[in-house]
Every structure is written in structure tokens, then in C-alpha cells.
Tab-separated table of C-alpha atoms in Angstrom:
chain	number	residue	atom	x	y	z
O	1	ALA	CA	89.549	112.112	40.601
O	2	GLN	CA	88.690	112.355	36.946
O	3	THR	CA	91.589	112.607	34.577
O	4	VAL	CA	91.804	113.443	30.884
O	5	THR	CA	94.719	112.349	28.725
O	6	GLN	CA	95.687	113.574	25.288
O	7	SER	CA	98.568	111.449	24.085
O	8	GLN	CA	99.411	113.501	20.981
O	9	PRO	CA	101.249	116.708	21.954
O	10	GLU	CA	101.424	117.742	18.273
O	11	MET	CA	99.681	116.764	15.060
O	12	SER	CA	99.944	118.084	11.563
O	13	VAL	CA	97.759	117.661	8.520
O	14	GLN	CA	97.696	118.860	4.943
O	15	GLU	CA	95.017	121.442	4.133
O	16	ALA	CA	91.776	119.798	2.977
O	17	GLU	CA	92.741	116.436	4.530
O	18	THR	CA	91.232	114.757	7.570
O	19	VAL	CA	92.833	114.553	10.980
O	20	THR	CA	91.830	112.749	14.172
O	21	LEU	CA	92.837	113.935	17.638
O	22	SER	CA	92.764	111.400	20.480
O	23	CYS	CA	91.498	111.701	24.013
O	24	THR	CA	90.972	109.229	26.812
O	25	TYR	CA	89.489	109.874	30.224
O	26	ASP	CA	89.020	108.100	33.483
O	27	THR	CA	85.833	108.266	35.554
O	28	SER	CA	83.595	106.038	37.624
O	29	GLU	CA	80.548	108.122	36.816
O	30	SER	CA	77.975	107.149	34.227
O	31	ASP	CA	76.471	110.585	33.598
O	32	TYR	CA	78.906	113.156	32.314
O	33	TYR	CA	79.782	115.346	29.387
O	34	LEU	CA	82.783	115.594	27.140
O	35	PHE	CA	83.976	118.635	25.225
O	36	TRP	CA	86.526	119.645	22.678
O	37	TYR	CA	87.778	123.233	22.957
O	38	LYS	CA	89.935	125.082	20.440
O	39	GLN	CA	92.482	127.668	21.549
O	40	PRO	CA	93.988	129.681	18.670
O	41	PRO	CA	97.186	131.683	19.215
O	42	SER	CA	95.117	134.639	20.399
O	43	ARG	CA	94.342	132.446	23.475
O	44	GLN	CA	90.560	132.762	23.494
O	45	MET	CA	89.184	129.279	23.934
O	46	ILE	CA	86.159	128.300	21.899
O	47	LEU	CA	83.859	125.336	22.327
O	48	VAL	CA	84.045	123.144	19.240
O	49	ILE	CA	81.758	120.272	20.121
O	50	ARG	CA	79.995	118.662	23.088
O	51	GLN	CA	78.910	115.082	23.743
O	52	GLU	CA	76.528	113.856	26.403
O	53	ALA	CA	77.567	110.478	27.773
O	54	TYR	CA	74.003	109.164	27.789
O	55	LYS	CA	73.670	109.724	24.073
O	56	GLN	CA	74.906	106.899	21.882
O	57	GLN	CA	74.925	109.021	18.762
O	58	ASN	CA	78.170	110.789	18.070
O	59	ALA	CA	77.972	114.575	18.027
O	60	THR	CA	78.663	116.407	14.760
O	61	GLU	CA	79.163	120.097	14.086
O	62	ASN	CA	79.820	120.830	10.426
O	63	ARG	CA	83.339	119.571	9.660
O	64	PHE	CA	83.892	118.435	13.253
O	65	SER	CA	82.702	115.111	14.569
O	66	VAL	CA	83.534	112.868	17.449
O	67	ASN	CA	83.951	109.134	17.984
O	68	PHE	CA	82.684	108.490	21.479
O	69	GLN	CA	83.480	105.058	22.867
O	70	LYS	CA	81.984	105.010	26.336
O	71	ALA	CA	83.197	101.560	27.393
O	72	ALA	CA	86.722	102.347	26.231
O	73	LYS	CA	86.507	105.871	27.715
O	74	SER	CA	87.686	107.289	24.486
O	75	PHE	CA	86.591	110.523	22.839
O	76	SER	CA	88.386	111.443	19.591
O	77	LEU	CA	87.805	114.470	17.424
O	78	LYS	CA	87.779	114.227	13.650
O	79	ILE	CA	88.286	117.318	11.571
O	80	SER	CA	87.384	116.861	7.927
O	81	ASP	CA	88.482	119.134	5.080
O	82	SER	CA	91.063	120.851	7.313
O	83	GLN	CA	91.410	124.580	6.825
O	84	LEU	CA	94.220	126.916	7.768
O	85	GLY	CA	91.963	128.493	10.404
O	86	ASP	CA	91.803	125.174	12.205
O	87	ALA	CA	95.377	125.606	13.410
O	88	ALA	CA	95.262	125.851	17.191
O	89	MET	CA	95.655	123.996	20.435
O	90	TYR	CA	92.842	121.543	20.958
O	91	PHE	CA	91.787	120.588	24.457
O	92	CYS	CA	89.634	117.664	25.456
O	93	ALA	CA	87.589	118.257	28.605
O	94	TYR	CA	85.419	116.212	30.962
O	95	GLY	CA	82.594	117.670	32.956
O	96	GLU	CA	79.771	116.516	35.182
O	97	GLY	CA	76.996	118.174	37.153
O	98	ALA	CA	78.053	121.648	38.074
O	99	GLN	CA	80.291	122.450	35.132
O	100	LYS	CA	83.613	121.666	36.769
O	101	LEU	CA	85.682	120.931	33.703
O	102	VAL	CA	88.822	118.884	33.773
O	103	PHE	CA	91.040	119.537	30.758
O	104	GLY	CA	93.639	117.433	29.054
O	105	GLN	CA	97.140	118.640	28.251
O	106	GLY	CA	96.221	119.705	24.712
O	107	THR	CA	97.245	118.832	21.185
O	108	ARG	CA	98.816	121.414	18.941
O	109	LEU	CA	97.388	121.124	15.457
O	110	THR	CA	99.332	122.505	12.481
O	111	ILE	CA	97.756	122.777	9.047
O	112	ASN	CA	100.218	122.595	6.139
O	113	PRO	CA	99.173	124.541	3.061
S	1	GLU	CA	77.207	140.700	21.842
S	2	ALA	CA	80.432	141.465	23.661
S	3	GLY	CA	82.462	138.504	24.887
S	4	VAL	CA	84.219	137.992	28.162
S	5	VAL	CA	86.528	140.927	28.780
S	6	GLN	CA	89.740	140.636	30.770
S	7	SER	CA	92.341	143.170	31.706
S	8	PRO	CA	95.194	143.621	31.627
S	9	ARG	CA	96.226	141.316	28.780
S	10	TYR	CA	99.836	141.196	29.993
S	11	LYS	CA	101.403	141.927	33.338
S	12	ILE	CA	105.027	141.790	34.453
S	13	ILE	CA	105.868	142.179	38.087
S	14	GLU	CA	108.630	141.504	40.545
S	15	LYS	CA	108.198	138.591	42.961
S	16	LYS	CA	106.560	139.518	46.267
S	17	GLN	CA	104.546	142.241	44.593
S	18	PRO	CA	100.745	142.195	44.519
S	19	VAL	CA	98.807	141.843	41.253
S	20	ALA	CA	95.128	141.939	40.336
S	21	PHE	CA	93.254	140.724	37.295
S	22	TRP	CA	89.829	141.938	36.219
S	23	CYS	CA	87.076	140.097	34.392
S	24	ASN	CA	83.737	141.267	33.012
S	25	PRO	CA	81.552	138.307	31.933
S	26	ILE	CA	79.011	138.217	29.159
S	27	SER	CA	75.919	140.185	30.137
S	28	GLY	CA	73.364	137.990	31.856
S	29	HIS	CA	75.792	135.188	32.668
S	30	ASN	CA	75.370	134.183	36.305
S	31	THR	CA	78.285	131.779	36.505
S	32	LEU	CA	81.886	133.016	36.419
S	33	TYR	CA	85.054	130.972	36.467
S	34	TRP	CA	88.709	131.734	37.000
S	35	TYR	CA	91.206	129.278	35.537
S	36	LEU	CA	94.956	128.987	35.708
S	37	GLN	CA	96.743	127.825	32.584
S	38	ASN	CA	100.424	126.940	32.818
S	39	LEU	CA	102.498	126.870	29.668
S	40	GLY	CA	101.731	123.800	27.583
S	41	GLN	CA	98.950	122.658	29.898
S	42	GLY	CA	95.205	122.730	29.935
S	43	PRO	CA	93.329	125.179	32.181
S	44	GLU	CA	92.725	124.291	35.815
S	45	LEU	CA	89.768	125.705	37.711
S	46	LEU	CA	90.660	128.045	40.558
S	47	ILE	CA	87.230	129.266	41.589
S	48	ARG	CA	83.648	129.262	40.382
S	49	TYR	CA	80.975	131.849	41.263
S	50	GLU	CA	77.234	131.539	41.080
S	51	ASN	CA	76.209	135.183	41.094
S	52	GLU	CA	78.200	136.695	43.968
S	53	GLU	CA	78.728	133.392	45.849
S	54	ALA	CA	81.925	131.409	45.517
S	55	VAL	CA	80.517	127.885	45.249
S	56	ASP	CA	83.772	126.069	44.420
S	57	ASP	CA	87.075	127.476	45.585
S	58	SER	CA	88.698	124.180	46.567
S	59	GLN	CA	91.601	124.733	44.131
S	60	LEU	CA	92.329	128.339	45.101
S	61	PRO	CA	95.582	128.721	47.108
S	62	LYS	CA	94.010	130.822	49.833
S	63	ASP	CA	97.241	131.843	51.470
S	64	ARG	CA	98.067	134.170	48.639
S	65	PHE	CA	95.117	134.177	46.237
S	66	SER	CA	91.799	135.922	46.747
S	67	ALA	CA	88.856	136.671	44.518
S	68	GLU	CA	85.695	138.661	44.698
S	69	ARG	CA	82.527	139.193	42.690
S	70	LEU	CA	80.776	141.742	44.807
S	71	LYS	CA	77.686	142.584	42.748
S	72	GLY	CA	77.504	139.296	40.911
S	73	VAL	CA	78.781	140.824	37.684
S	74	ASP	CA	82.496	141.548	37.205
S	75	SER	CA	85.161	139.881	39.255
S	76	THR	CA	88.726	140.476	40.460
S	77	LEU	CA	91.369	137.849	41.179
S	78	LYS	CA	94.271	138.944	43.307
S	79	ILE	CA	97.642	137.483	44.190
S	80	GLN	CA	99.566	138.812	47.152
S	81	PRO	CA	102.479	138.314	47.284
S	82	ALA	CA	103.289	136.896	43.840
S	83	GLU	CA	105.813	134.082	43.517
S	84	LEU	CA	107.892	133.011	40.517
S	85	GLY	CA	105.705	129.927	40.094
S	86	ASP	CA	102.634	132.072	39.576
S	87	SER	CA	103.803	132.964	36.064
S	88	ALA	CA	101.006	131.668	33.858
S	89	VAL	CA	97.887	132.710	31.927
S	90	TYR	CA	94.838	133.466	34.044
S	91	LEU	CA	91.646	132.821	32.190
S	92	CYS	CA	88.161	134.006	33.022
S	93	ALA	CA	85.039	132.326	31.664
S	94	SER	CA	81.324	132.749	32.082
S	95	SER	CA	78.191	130.793	31.384
S	96	LEU	CA	74.448	131.392	31.741
S	97	GLY	CA	74.193	128.868	34.541
S	98	SER	CA	76.039	125.822	35.774
S	99	VAL	CA	74.419	122.934	34.009
S	100	PRO	CA	76.718	121.125	31.564
S	101	THR	CA	74.671	122.293	28.559
S	102	ASP	CA	75.488	125.912	29.447
S	103	THR	CA	78.520	126.661	27.327
S	104	GLN	CA	81.482	128.258	29.008
S	105	TYR	CA	82.749	131.285	27.090
S	106	PHE	CA	86.342	132.255	27.719
S	107	GLY	CA	88.073	135.556	27.751
S	108	PRO	CA	91.481	136.149	26.111
S	109	GLY	CA	93.303	135.724	29.397
S	110	THR	CA	95.981	137.691	31.282
S	111	ARG	CA	99.551	136.538	30.852
S	112	LEU	CA	101.414	137.089	34.123
S	113	THR	CA	105.200	137.080	34.273
S	114	VAL	CA	106.793	137.181	37.738
S	115	LEU	CA	110.459	138.109	37.721
């Protein structure tokens, strides 16, 4: 079974600085998708960024970018110019085919003003 | 556009009582998901619907949990009887379809406390 591991339970960063959240996964598949979801204290999860495994180019969405290392099965999220509104739980997720997502344990990100 | 709606937001019950959660997905979304999120953990899929058909319920504890999506729109998840270990957040999500490029949109969840 696929597993997703987030080794950083908590991270903190100064406002306007850059932070990187780590994620590793285990799979024997070659075709899959990886996701980062954000869950603010209100609990509504929001998709931050998605990466297709067949694409070598790392996905980018404004201040959010990923470092996808397929051979190492690593998928980190970089948040540039951190803002107070970025404070949340961040979940890494793995999916293939029919949208069955497997989530990691989450990383709680705190932004220090 | 309205998001995924869930009710109630909070529910406190005594163990062995029944409880039901309701979800209304985004209009036009054919795929609906129910997830269980324990404190400090990521969500875990309980059941996935394609229209009114449950296409993946392998993680649903069928002895006490049931779900339905009768007209392929809104859905109800029921627990009967509830146990202490069922205390968690129950999340509903929906997507247009079930290909990985169809984004899953989540509702705010129902926080269940079983006493």
C-alpha cells in the first residue's frame, strides 16, 4: 500500500521569509499524482498545488512551488515570502487513477510576525 | 459558487447513540467522498461515490457505518451505534469526476464527540 510521510510535525518561519515542508512517499507505481493541501484552523482543506509524476518540471503556483524528486520519492513544498495567512496545517497527499488520496500526517506551519 | 456544505458542524452524543452527518456537494460534481480525520492526522477515505453508486467503500466499517447518496446529489453518513473511538472530524469532499486532475473540494467538516 502507498504511504506518505511528513517528518516535520511543526515548522515556523518569520513573515516574508521562505520555508520548505518535506514529504516522502512510497509507491511501486510510475504514474501518479502528488498534492499539497492546506487546512486552516477553520478546517476547510484547500488544494495548494498538484504535480503529475510524468512531468519533470516542478509545479509552481504563485508563491508556492514544489521540488519533486521522483527517484528519491520526495515531494517538498516551498513557500516564498511567507504571509500570516499561510499559517495552517499542510498535508501532502498521493493519488493515482481514481482519485483515492492517501494523506500524510500533516505539518503545522506557524508564521511569526 | 457555493462550496461543499456539511451539517451539523459539531455534534456531541453519548456512546451507543446513533448519529448522522449530511453533505451537499458543489453543484454538478458527480464524485463525492467521505473522509475520517482523527486529531493530528491526515484524512482517511471512508467511501467514494460516483453519482449514486458507492464505487469504493473498502475502508468503511460496515458493522456500524452506513452511507447513502440516493439521488446522486447530497449524501448522508450514519453511525449506529457510536463508540468512543468514533470521535473525530468527518469531512465531505466533491469533485467533477474521478480523474486525478479533478480537484477535490472539501467541506468544513463535522466534529463528532462521543462521550
